Coordinates of C-alpha atoms and ligand atoms in Angstrom, one line a residue:
M191 CA 90.3 136.5 111.4
C192 CA 88.6 139.6 110.6
G193 CA 86.3 142.3 112.0
I194 CA 82.7 142.8 110.9
I195 CA 80.2 145.5 111.4
G196 CA 76.6 146.1 110.2
I197 CA 74.4 149.1 110.8
N198 CA 70.7 149.4 110.0
S199 CA 69.6 153.0 110.6
N200 CA 67.3 155.8 109.5
K201 CA 70.3 157.9 108.5
S202 CA 73.4 157.5 106.4
V203 CA 75.7 154.8 107.8
S204 CA 79.0 154.9 105.8
A205 CA 80.9 157.3 108.1
T206 CA 79.9 155.3 111.2
I207 CA 80.8 152.1 109.6
I208 CA 84.3 153.5 108.8
N209 CA 84.7 154.7 112.4
S210 CA 83.8 151.2 113.7
L211 CA 86.1 149.5 111.3
K212 CA 89.0 151.6 112.7
K213 CA 88.2 150.1 116.1
L214 CA 88.2 146.6 114.6
E215 CA 91.6 147.0 112.9
Y216 CA 93.2 145.0 115.7
R217 CA 91.5 142.0 114.1
G218 CA 93.2 142.5 110.7
Y219 CA 94.6 145.2 108.5
D220 CA 95.2 143.5 105.1
S221 CA 92.2 145.2 103.5
A222 CA 89.0 147.0 104.4
G223 CA 85.7 147.3 102.7
I224 CA 82.1 148.5 102.9
A225 CA 78.8 147.8 101.2
T226 CA 75.6 149.9 101.5
L227 CA 72.2 149.6 100.0
S228 CA 70.7 152.7 98.3
N229 CA 68.0 153.1 95.7
G230 CA 67.6 149.3 95.5
L231 CA 71.3 148.8 94.6
I232 CA 74.2 147.3 96.5
N233 CA 77.2 149.7 96.4
E234 CA 80.6 148.2 97.4
V235 CA 84.0 149.8 97.9
K236 CA 87.1 148.0 99.0
S237 CA 90.8 148.8 99.3
E238 CA 94.0 147.0 100.1
G239 CA 95.7 147.8 103.5
R240 CA 94.3 150.0 106.3
V241 CA 90.9 151.5 106.8
D242 CA 92.6 154.9 106.2
N243 CA 93.0 153.9 102.5
L244 CA 89.3 153.1 102.3
E245 CA 88.3 156.3 104.0
K246 CA 90.3 158.3 101.5
N247 CA 88.4 156.8 98.6
S248 CA 86.2 159.6 97.2
I249 CA 83.4 157.1 96.5
V250 CA 83.2 156.2 100.2
Q251 CA 83.1 159.8 101.2
N252 CA 79.9 160.3 99.2
M253 CA 78.5 156.9 99.8
E254 CA 74.7 156.8 100.4
G255 CA 72.6 154.3 102.2
N256 CA 71.0 153.8 105.6
I257 CA 71.9 150.2 105.8
G258 CA 75.4 148.7 105.3
I259 CA 78.1 146.3 106.3
G260 CA 81.9 146.7 106.7
H261 CA 84.9 144.5 107.1
V262 CA 88.6 144.5 108.0
R263 CA 90.5 141.4 106.8
W264 CA 93.3 139.2 107.9
A265 CA 93.9 137.1 104.8
T266 CA 93.3 133.4 105.0
H267 CA 92.2 132.3 101.5
G268 CA 93.7 134.5 98.7
L269 CA 96.2 137.3 98.6
P270 CA 95.7 140.4 100.8
N271 CA 94.5 142.6 97.8
S272 CA 91.4 144.6 97.1
I273 CA 89.7 141.8 95.0
N274 CA 89.9 139.5 97.9
A275 CA 88.7 142.2 100.3
H276 CA 85.2 141.9 101.8
P277 CA 82.3 142.5 101.3
H278 CA 81.8 140.0 98.5
S279 CA 78.7 140.6 96.5
S280 CA 76.4 139.2 93.8
Q281 CA 73.7 141.4 92.3
N282 CA 71.4 140.4 95.1
V283 CA 73.5 139.8 98.2
S284 CA 76.5 141.2 99.9
V285 CA 78.4 139.3 102.7
V286 CA 81.1 140.0 105.2
H287 CA 82.7 137.0 107.0
N288 CA 85.1 136.2 109.8
G289 CA 86.2 132.6 109.9
I290 CA 87.1 129.8 107.5
I291 CA 84.8 127.8 105.2
E292 CA 86.4 124.4 105.1
N293 CA 84.3 122.9 102.3
S294 CA 84.6 126.0 100.1
T295 CA 86.3 124.1 97.2
L296 CA 83.5 121.5 97.0
L297 CA 80.8 124.2 97.2
K298 CA 82.5 126.3 94.6
K299 CA 82.5 123.3 92.2
F300 CA 78.8 122.9 92.8
L301 CA 78.1 126.6 92.2
L302 CA 80.3 126.9 89.1
A303 CA 78.3 124.0 87.6
R304 CA 75.2 126.1 88.2
G305 CA 76.6 129.0 86.3
H306 CA 77.8 131.3 89.2
K307 CA 80.9 133.4 88.3
F308 CA 83.6 133.9 91.0
K309 CA 85.7 137.0 91.2
S310 CA 88.0 136.4 94.2
Q311 CA 90.2 133.6 95.6
T312 CA 88.4 133.7 98.9
D313 CA 86.4 130.9 100.7
T314 CA 83.8 133.6 101.6
E315 CA 82.5 134.1 98.0
V316 CA 80.8 130.7 98.1
I317 CA 78.5 132.0 100.8
V318 CA 77.4 134.8 98.5
H319 CA 76.6 132.5 95.6
L320 CA 75.0 129.9 97.8
I321 CA 72.6 132.4 99.3
T322 CA 71.9 133.7 95.8
E323 CA 71.2 130.2 94.6
N324 CA 69.0 129.3 97.5
L325 CA 67.0 132.6 97.2
K326 CA 65.8 131.3 93.8
T327 CA 63.5 128.8 95.6
E328 CA 63.4 129.9 99.2
N329 CA 62.4 132.9 101.3
I330 CA 65.1 134.8 103.3
I331 CA 65.0 132.7 106.5
D332 CA 64.9 129.4 104.7
S333 CA 67.7 130.4 102.3
I334 CA 69.8 131.4 105.3
K335 CA 69.0 128.2 107.1
K336 CA 69.8 126.1 104.1
T337 CA 73.1 128.0 103.4
L338 CA 74.3 127.8 107.0
K339 CA 73.6 124.1 107.1
A340 CA 75.7 123.6 103.9
L341 CA 78.8 125.4 105.4
H342 CA 81.5 123.5 107.2
G343 CA 84.0 125.5 109.4
S344 CA 83.6 128.7 111.3
F345 CA 81.9 131.9 110.6
A346 CA 80.5 135.1 111.9
L347 CA 78.5 136.7 109.0
G348 CA 76.8 140.0 108.2
I349 CA 74.6 139.9 105.1
I350 CA 72.5 142.5 103.2
F351 CA 70.1 141.9 100.4
K352 CA 69.3 144.1 97.4
D353 CA 65.5 143.7 97.9
Q354 CA 65.5 144.2 101.6
P355 CA 66.0 147.8 102.6
D356 CA 65.4 147.1 106.3
L357 CA 67.2 143.9 107.1
I358 CA 70.7 142.7 108.0
V359 CA 71.3 139.0 108.7
G360 CA 73.9 138.0 111.3
A361 CA 75.0 134.4 111.9
R362 CA 77.5 132.8 114.1
R363 CA 79.3 129.4 114.3
G364 CA 82.6 129.4 116.1
S365 CA 83.5 133.1 115.5
P366 CA 81.9 135.6 117.9
L367 CA 79.2 138.0 117.0
A368 CA 77.2 140.6 118.9
V369 CA 74.0 142.6 118.3
G370 CA 73.7 146.2 119.6
Y371 CA 70.6 148.3 120.1
G372 CA 70.4 152.1 119.5
P373 CA 67.7 154.7 119.0
N374 CA 66.0 153.9 115.7
E375 CA 68.9 151.8 114.6
N376 CA 70.5 148.5 115.4
Y377 CA 73.9 147.0 114.9
L378 CA 75.9 143.9 114.3
G379 CA 79.6 143.7 115.3
S380 CA 82.4 141.2 115.9
D381 CA 82.5 142.4 119.5
S382 CA 81.1 144.9 121.9
Y383 CA 84.2 147.0 121.6
A384 CA 83.4 147.9 118.0
L385 CA 79.9 148.9 119.1
K386 CA 80.7 150.8 122.2
S387 CA 80.7 154.2 120.7
M388 CA 77.1 153.6 119.6
T389 CA 75.6 151.5 122.4
N390 CA 76.2 149.6 125.6
K391 CA 73.1 147.4 125.1
I392 CA 74.4 144.1 123.7
T393 CA 73.2 140.6 122.9
Y394 CA 75.8 137.9 122.1
L395 CA 74.8 135.2 119.6
N396 CA 75.6 131.6 120.7
D397 CA 77.0 129.0 118.3
G398 CA 74.5 128.1 115.6
E399 CA 72.2 131.1 116.1
F400 CA 71.3 133.7 113.5
C401 CA 69.5 137.0 113.7
I402 CA 67.6 139.5 111.6
V403 CA 68.5 143.1 112.4
K404 CA 65.8 145.6 111.5
K405 CA 66.0 149.3 112.4
N406 CA 63.5 149.0 115.3
H407 CA 63.6 145.3 116.1
V408 CA 65.9 142.3 116.2
E409 CA 64.8 138.7 115.9
F410 CA 66.9 135.7 116.9
F411 CA 66.7 132.1 115.6
N412 CA 68.3 128.8 116.5
D413 CA 70.0 126.7 113.8
D414 CA 66.6 125.1 112.9
G415 CA 65.2 128.5 112.2
V416 CA 63.0 128.5 115.3
K417 CA 62.5 132.0 116.9
I418 CA 64.2 132.3 120.3
N419 CA 64.3 135.0 123.0
K420 CA 67.7 136.4 124.1
K421 CA 68.8 138.6 126.9
V422 CA 69.9 142.1 126.4
L423 CA 73.0 142.8 128.5
E424 CA 73.9 146.3 129.7
L425 CA 77.7 146.8 129.6
S426 CA 79.5 149.7 131.2
S427 CA 79.0 152.7 129.0
E428 CA 82.4 154.2 129.7
E429 CA 84.5 154.1 126.6
E430 CA 88.2 153.6 127.4
K431 CA 90.1 156.5 125.8
Y432 CA 93.6 155.6 124.8
D433 CA 96.1 157.5 122.7
K434 CA 99.8 157.5 122.0
G435 CA 100.4 160.7 124.1
E436 CA 103.9 161.9 123.7
Y437 CA 105.1 158.5 122.3
K438 CA 105.9 157.6 118.7
H439 CA 104.2 154.2 119.0
F440 CA 101.6 152.5 121.2
M441 CA 104.2 149.9 121.9
A442 CA 106.7 152.4 123.3
K443 CA 103.9 153.8 125.5
E444 CA 102.8 150.3 126.6
I445 CA 106.3 149.3 127.6
E446 CA 106.7 152.4 129.7
E447 CA 103.2 151.9 131.3
Q448 CA 104.3 148.6 132.9
P449 CA 105.0 149.9 136.4
L450 CA 101.4 151.0 136.4
T451 CA 100.2 147.7 135.0
I452 CA 101.8 145.9 137.9
K453 CA 100.7 148.5 140.4
N454 CA 97.1 148.2 139.3
G455 CA 97.3 144.4 139.5
I456 CA 98.8 144.6 143.0
D457 CA 96.1 147.1 144.1
E458 CA 93.4 144.9 142.8
Y459 CA 94.6 141.6 144.1
I460 CA 96.6 142.3 147.3
D461 CA 94.5 142.7 150.5
T462 CA 97.0 144.7 152.5
A463 CA 94.7 145.0 155.5
N464 CA 94.6 141.2 155.9
N465 CA 98.0 140.5 154.5
D466 CA 96.3 138.2 152.0
I467 CA 95.4 137.9 148.3
N468 CA 92.0 139.1 147.4
I469 CA 90.9 136.0 145.6
Y470 CA 88.3 134.9 148.1
N471 CA 85.7 133.7 145.7
I472 CA 87.4 130.7 144.0
P473 CA 84.4 128.5 143.2
W474 CA 86.1 125.2 144.1
K475 CA 87.1 123.7 147.4
R476 CA 90.8 123.1 148.2
D477 CA 90.6 119.3 147.7
E478 CA 88.7 119.6 144.5
I479 CA 91.9 120.6 142.6
S480 CA 95.0 118.5 142.4
S481 CA 96.4 119.6 139.1
I482 CA 96.3 122.5 136.7
T483 CA 96.6 122.9 132.9
L484 CA 97.5 126.3 131.5
V485 CA 96.5 127.0 127.9
G486 CA 97.3 130.0 125.6
C487 CA 98.8 131.1 122.3
G488 CA 101.9 133.1 121.5
T489 CA 102.9 135.5 124.3
A490 CA 100.1 134.2 126.4
Y491 CA 101.5 130.7 126.0
H492 CA 104.9 132.0 127.2
S493 CA 103.0 133.4 130.3
C494 CA 101.7 129.9 130.9
L495 CA 105.2 128.4 130.6
M496 CA 106.5 131.0 133.0
A497 CA 103.7 130.2 135.5
K498 CA 104.5 126.5 135.4
Y499 CA 107.7 127.3 137.2
W500 CA 105.9 129.3 139.9
F501 CA 103.1 126.7 140.4
E502 CA 105.7 124.0 140.7
E503 CA 107.8 126.0 143.1
L504 CA 105.0 127.4 145.3
T505 CA 102.3 124.6 145.2
S506 CA 102.2 120.8 145.2
L507 CA 99.9 120.9 142.2
D508 CA 100.8 118.9 139.0
V509 CA 101.2 121.4 136.2
N510 CA 100.8 121.0 132.5
V511 CA 101.1 123.7 129.8
D512 CA 99.5 123.5 126.3
I513 CA 99.5 125.5 123.2
A514 CA 95.8 126.1 122.5
S515 CA 95.9 125.0 118.9
E516 CA 97.4 121.7 120.0
F517 CA 95.2 121.2 123.0
R518 CA 92.0 121.4 121.0
Y519 CA 92.8 118.5 118.7
K520 CA 94.8 116.1 120.9
K521 CA 93.5 113.3 123.0
N522 CA 93.0 115.0 126.4
R523 CA 92.4 113.0 129.5
F524 CA 89.9 115.2 131.2
K525 CA 90.1 114.9 134.9
K526 CA 87.5 116.2 137.4
D527 CA 90.2 117.5 139.8
N528 CA 92.1 119.4 137.2
L529 CA 91.7 123.2 136.8
Y530 CA 92.0 124.5 133.3
V531 CA 93.3 128.1 133.1
F532 CA 93.0 130.0 129.8
V533 CA 95.3 132.9 129.3
S534 CA 94.6 135.6 126.7
Q535 CA 94.9 139.3 126.4
S536 CA 92.0 139.8 124.0
G537 CA 89.9 136.9 125.3
E538 CA 88.9 136.3 121.6
T539 CA 91.7 134.1 120.3
A540 CA 89.9 131.4 118.4
D541 CA 92.2 128.5 119.4
T542 CA 92.1 129.4 123.1
Y543 CA 88.4 129.8 122.9
A544 CA 88.0 126.4 121.2
A545 CA 90.1 124.8 124.0
L546 CA 87.9 126.4 126.6
D547 CA 84.8 125.3 124.8
L548 CA 86.1 121.8 124.7
C549 CA 86.7 121.9 128.5
N550 CA 83.2 123.3 129.1
K551 CA 81.7 120.5 127.0
N552 CA 83.5 118.0 129.2
N553 CA 82.3 119.8 132.4
M554 CA 85.7 120.8 133.5
K555 CA 86.7 123.5 135.9
T556 CA 87.6 126.6 133.9
C557 CA 89.3 129.9 134.8
A558 CA 90.2 132.8 132.5
V559 CA 93.1 135.2 132.9
V560 CA 92.2 137.9 130.4
N561 CA 92.5 141.6 129.8
V562 CA 89.2 142.2 128.0
I563 CA 86.6 141.3 130.6
E564 CA 83.7 141.4 128.1
S565 CA 85.4 138.9 125.8
S566 CA 84.1 135.5 124.8
I567 CA 86.7 133.7 126.9
A568 CA 85.8 135.7 130.0
R569 CA 82.1 135.2 129.4
D570 CA 82.3 131.5 129.0
S571 CA 84.8 130.7 131.8
E572 CA 83.5 129.6 135.2
F573 CA 85.9 131.9 137.0
V574 CA 87.6 135.1 135.7
L575 CA 90.8 136.8 136.9
P576 CA 91.2 140.1 134.9
I577 CA 94.7 141.4 134.4
H578 CA 93.6 145.1 134.6
C579 CA 96.4 146.4 132.3
G580 CA 94.1 148.7 130.3
I581 CA 93.7 148.5 126.5
E582 CA 96.7 147.2 124.6
I583 CA 97.0 148.4 121.0
G584 CA 100.5 147.4 119.8
V585 CA 100.2 144.0 118.1
A586 CA 103.3 142.9 120.0
S587 CA 102.1 142.2 123.5
T588 CA 104.1 143.9 126.2
K589 CA 102.2 145.1 129.2
A590 CA 99.6 142.3 128.8
F591 CA 102.5 139.8 129.2
L592 CA 103.6 141.3 132.5
G593 CA 100.0 141.6 133.6
Q594 CA 99.3 138.0 132.8
I595 CA 102.4 136.7 134.6
L596 CA 101.6 138.9 137.6
I597 CA 98.1 137.4 138.0
L598 CA 99.4 133.9 137.4
Y599 CA 102.1 134.4 140.1
I600 CA 99.5 135.8 142.5
L601 CA 97.2 132.8 141.8
A602 CA 100.2 130.4 142.5
L603 CA 100.9 132.2 145.8
K604 CA 97.2 132.0 146.8
L605 CA 96.8 128.3 145.9
G606 CA 100.1 127.6 147.6
L607 CA 98.8 129.2 150.8
L608 CA 95.4 127.7 150.7
R609 CA 96.8 124.2 150.1
G610 CA 99.3 124.6 153.0
D611 CA 102.2 124.3 150.6
L612 CA 103.5 127.8 151.5
E613 CA 104.1 129.0 155.0
K614 CA 102.3 132.2 156.0
K615 CA 105.7 133.8 156.8
E616 CA 107.1 133.0 153.4
F617 CA 103.9 134.1 151.7
S618 CA 104.0 137.5 153.6
K619 CA 107.6 138.0 152.6
K620 CA 106.8 137.4 148.9
L621 CA 103.8 139.8 149.1
S622 CA 106.0 142.5 150.5
D623 CA 108.6 142.0 147.7
L624 CA 105.8 142.1 145.2
K625 CA 104.8 145.5 146.4
N626 CA 108.2 146.9 145.4
L627 CA 108.0 145.5 141.9
P628 CA 106.5 148.6 140.2
K629 CA 109.4 150.7 141.5
L630 CA 112.0 148.1 140.3
I631 CA 110.4 148.0 136.9
E632 CA 110.5 151.8 136.7
E633 CA 114.2 151.8 137.4
T634 CA 114.9 149.0 134.9
L635 CA 113.1 151.0 132.3
L636 CA 115.8 153.6 132.5
I637 CA 118.2 151.3 130.7
D638 CA 117.7 152.7 127.3
N639 CA 120.5 154.2 125.4
K640 CA 122.7 151.1 125.7
I641 CA 119.9 148.9 124.3
Q642 CA 119.4 151.3 121.3
N643 CA 123.1 150.9 120.4
I644 CA 123.0 147.1 120.9
S645 CA 120.0 146.8 118.6
Y646 CA 122.2 147.8 115.6
T647 CA 124.2 144.6 115.8
F648 CA 121.0 142.5 115.8
N649 CA 119.8 144.3 112.7
E650 CA 122.9 143.4 110.8
A651 CA 122.8 139.7 111.8
K652 CA 121.3 136.9 109.8
G653 CA 119.8 135.5 113.0
S654 CA 120.1 135.4 116.8
M655 CA 119.5 133.3 119.8
F656 CA 118.0 133.9 123.2
L657 CA 119.1 131.6 125.9
G658 CA 117.9 131.0 129.5
R659 CA 117.4 128.3 132.1
G660 CA 114.7 127.8 134.6
F661 CA 112.6 130.9 135.2
S662 CA 114.5 132.7 132.5
Y663 CA 113.8 130.1 129.7
P664 CA 110.2 131.3 129.0
I665 CA 111.5 134.9 129.0
A666 CA 114.1 133.9 126.4
L667 CA 111.3 132.5 124.3
E668 CA 109.3 135.8 124.7
G669 CA 112.3 137.9 123.8
A670 CA 112.9 135.9 120.6
L671 CA 109.2 136.2 119.7
K672 CA 109.3 140.0 120.2
L673 CA 112.3 140.4 117.9
K674 CA 111.0 138.2 115.1
E675 CA 107.5 139.7 115.1
L676 CA 108.7 143.3 115.1
S677 CA 112.0 143.2 113.2
Y678 CA 111.5 140.2 111.0
I679 CA 114.9 138.9 112.2
H680 CA 115.1 135.1 112.8
A681 CA 115.4 134.7 116.5
E682 CA 115.2 131.5 118.5
G683 CA 114.6 131.1 122.2
Y684 CA 116.3 128.0 123.7
P685 CA 117.0 126.4 127.0
A686 CA 120.7 127.3 127.5
G687 CA 121.6 123.8 128.6
E688 CA 120.2 122.3 125.4
M689 CA 122.5 124.1 123.0
K690 CA 125.0 121.3 123.0
H691 CA 122.4 118.9 121.7
G692 CA 122.1 120.5 118.3
P693 CA 121.6 124.3 118.1
L694 CA 125.3 125.0 118.9
A695 CA 125.9 124.2 115.2
L696 CA 124.2 127.4 114.3
I697 CA 126.7 129.6 116.2
E698 CA 129.2 131.4 114.0
E699 CA 131.5 134.3 114.2
G700 CA 129.7 137.5 115.3
M701 CA 126.2 135.9 115.8
P702 CA 124.4 137.9 118.5
V703 CA 123.2 135.8 121.3
V704 CA 121.3 137.0 124.3
V705 CA 122.0 135.1 127.5
L706 CA 119.6 135.6 130.4
A707 CA 121.6 134.7 133.6
P708 CA 120.1 136.3 136.7
R709 CA 121.8 135.5 140.0
D710 CA 119.5 132.5 140.7
N711 CA 120.0 128.8 141.2
Y712 CA 120.9 128.4 137.6
Y713 CA 123.4 131.2 137.4
K714 CA 126.6 129.3 137.3
K715 CA 125.3 126.7 134.9
T716 CA 124.0 129.4 132.5
I717 CA 127.4 131.2 132.6
S718 CA 129.1 127.9 131.6
N719 CA 126.6 127.6 128.7
M720 CA 127.4 131.2 127.8
Q721 CA 131.2 130.3 127.6
E722 CA 130.4 127.6 125.2
V723 CA 128.7 130.0 122.7
I724 CA 131.4 132.6 123.2
A725 CA 134.1 130.0 122.4
R726 CA 132.3 129.5 119.1
G727 CA 132.4 133.1 118.1
A728 CA 129.0 134.4 119.4
K729 CA 128.7 138.1 120.4
V730 CA 127.0 137.7 123.8
L731 CA 124.7 140.2 125.3
L732 CA 124.5 139.1 128.9
I733 CA 121.4 140.2 130.9
T734 CA 121.7 139.7 134.6
N735 CA 120.7 141.5 137.8
K736 CA 122.8 143.8 139.9
S737 CA 124.9 142.1 142.5
K738 CA 127.9 142.8 144.7
D739 CA 129.6 139.7 143.2
E740 CA 131.5 140.3 140.0
I741 CA 130.7 138.5 136.8
V742 CA 133.4 135.9 136.4
S743 CA 133.6 135.5 132.7
E744 CA 135.6 136.9 129.8
N745 CA 134.9 138.0 126.3
I746 CA 131.3 139.1 127.0
W747 CA 130.3 141.6 124.3
E748 CA 127.8 143.6 126.3
T749 CA 126.2 143.3 129.7
I750 CA 122.9 144.8 131.0
E751 CA 122.1 144.7 134.7
V752 CA 118.5 144.9 135.8
E753 CA 117.5 145.7 139.3
S754 CA 117.6 143.0 142.0
T755 CA 114.8 141.3 143.9
N756 CA 113.8 137.9 145.0
E757 CA 114.3 135.1 142.4
D758 CA 110.5 134.7 141.7
L759 CA 110.3 138.3 140.5
L760 CA 113.4 138.5 138.3
P761 CA 111.5 137.4 135.1
F762 CA 109.5 140.6 135.2
L763 CA 112.7 142.7 135.1
L764 CA 114.5 140.5 132.6
T765 CA 111.6 141.1 130.1
I766 CA 112.1 144.8 129.9
P767 CA 115.4 145.0 128.0
L768 CA 114.2 142.4 125.6
Q769 CA 111.0 144.4 124.8
K770 CA 113.2 147.4 124.2
L771 CA 115.7 145.6 122.1
A772 CA 112.9 144.5 119.7
Y773 CA 111.4 147.9 119.7
Y774 CA 114.6 149.8 118.8
S775 CA 115.6 147.2 116.3
A776 CA 112.3 147.6 114.4
L777 CA 112.5 151.4 114.9
K778 CA 115.8 151.6 113.2
K779 CA 114.6 149.4 110.3
G780 CA 111.6 151.8 109.9
F781 CA 109.1 149.0 110.2
D782 CA 105.5 149.5 111.3
I783 CA 105.9 148.8 114.9
D784 CA 102.3 148.8 116.1
K785 CA 101.1 146.7 113.1
P786 CA 103.8 144.3 112.0
R787 CA 103.4 142.7 108.6
N788 CA 101.1 139.6 108.3
L789 CA 99.9 139.8 111.9
A790 CA 96.8 141.0 113.8
K791 CA 96.2 141.9 117.4
S792 CA 93.5 139.4 117.9
V793 CA 93.7 136.1 116.1
T794 CA 90.1 135.0 115.6
V795 CA 90.6 132.2 113.2
E796 CA 92.1 128.9 114.0
Ligands
M6R859 O1 94.9 137.9 122.8 P1 95.8 136.7 123.1 O2 96.6 136.9 124.3 O3 95.0 135.4 123.2 O4 96.7 136.5 121.9 C1 97.6 135.5 121.8 C2 98.7 135.7 120.7 O5 98.1 135.9 119.5 C3 99.5 137.0 121.1 O6 100.1 136.9 122.3 C4 100.7 137.1 120.0 O7 101.6 136.1 120.1 C5 101.3 138.5 120.2 N1 101.4 139.2 119.0 C6 102.7 138.4 120.7 O8 103.3 139.7 120.9

């Protein structure tokens, strides 16, 4: 999953391409590269790592050319080095690619037999040689058509040609691609966000379409090469400004912003005047939905797991949760009265999008819970519930997680009320508790020094476990995910009651174990499970909520008490110390907190 940009202008493009690539780094930061066309030659510069490295290269600083393409890479085929960095070029053609070419091995064999020489280990390079080969006998459009037909897998492509000083080809199958329109220049980009500083006039390509971007004109074609007309959308021209402010890392800032995330969500969705939830435009009637399937990846999947408990508690709907990459390939029993909810911060996650696409193709009811409202998942869902948490930069999702679970909780309350599963009185009480949540999160955020000290022990350990039951179990999973992705420490989230069925064997003297035991229905049971790990030598960090009742247990290593509220809302508060634990642990190790190794903010390949 990578980011691509293309600019065709009447002025030099390299500096603007570099700036756009910086905005696309959330899609990958293994390498970056640029190719421009000047004096009838393709110039290509690539470097390992961040766009900053590319920018420092003196050749890039003096790079000429009014037409060019750029790329940031998240490695799929081949090591993350400068040879495998995009663009990939022959003498005639240069290509940037996001996606995976599944039949690249076969195509490479065919091309090698025709004398083509390969430089990289990537799947993308076959596209370069295939176009070069097809150009021997075909014109540009036919060579593109023929090349695209030969490719299996997914792609968004940007292509420039040595002999075409006023033409960039863009093509899409699976991976998103947008065209932007400017004064005497036009653009190609992985998304509108990368183009926003240049234009708010956008056309999104649909699957199978390709386009020819000239300086003053753009033409669109379907997969048979037939010209088609497409709409130009006018997006909001406001560019969201976001910097680290006084914080060392975006993640630290995003953790501290969570009271605001929740407040914004509440302001958007709670209709205080009518003591109701401001989701009045659900496009389906009450009896048209009897079950719900929640789909997401990573942290968004944990949000779905969390929501399952709320939907089961507050509504009579049957609830299923699926990991998007599993959902898209399993045998699904599509049911007319099922609502499919897709949860995603970026709205561009390839697996989640593919699951949505599958539902759309089966005429299912689809709803998106997303942060980026201009994203593919938002655009292609029937109904959208934005999470309004503002831009999130840190690869480790924090405020988007709380934003997602807030909206899912609000949806559960609304459906519970609409279906008559929840009494108005109880509903009102829950709304009023919800309004206090930002303040409680603010207070919980003050627990800081203690977590910093605790994080030392985690750093010294070989591995750790995060345990919880009921509402706390998805939070345990999320806490473990945060620790592994930031600190590269093995961490496993587990239902506390399941330990005795196997994982207890992992516990050894001094192993740090986080036990989430808020004072809810599961409290006593979780405390018993905690004793079982303490008895086997675990160093337990107990996270619970403040209560007048003493904690009746011995030998607990450390205890953190979050604020108290109704049981539904405790998961929000329990999340905070876990985010901080992961943050401080990575900080002490000196790791790159906002861009952990091997990851990307938006995962746009399957
Ligand atoms: O943009 P999405 O919410 O669809 O992304 C899904 C996951 O890739 C994402 O939550 C990932 O697990 C985070 N890095 C976790 O912190």
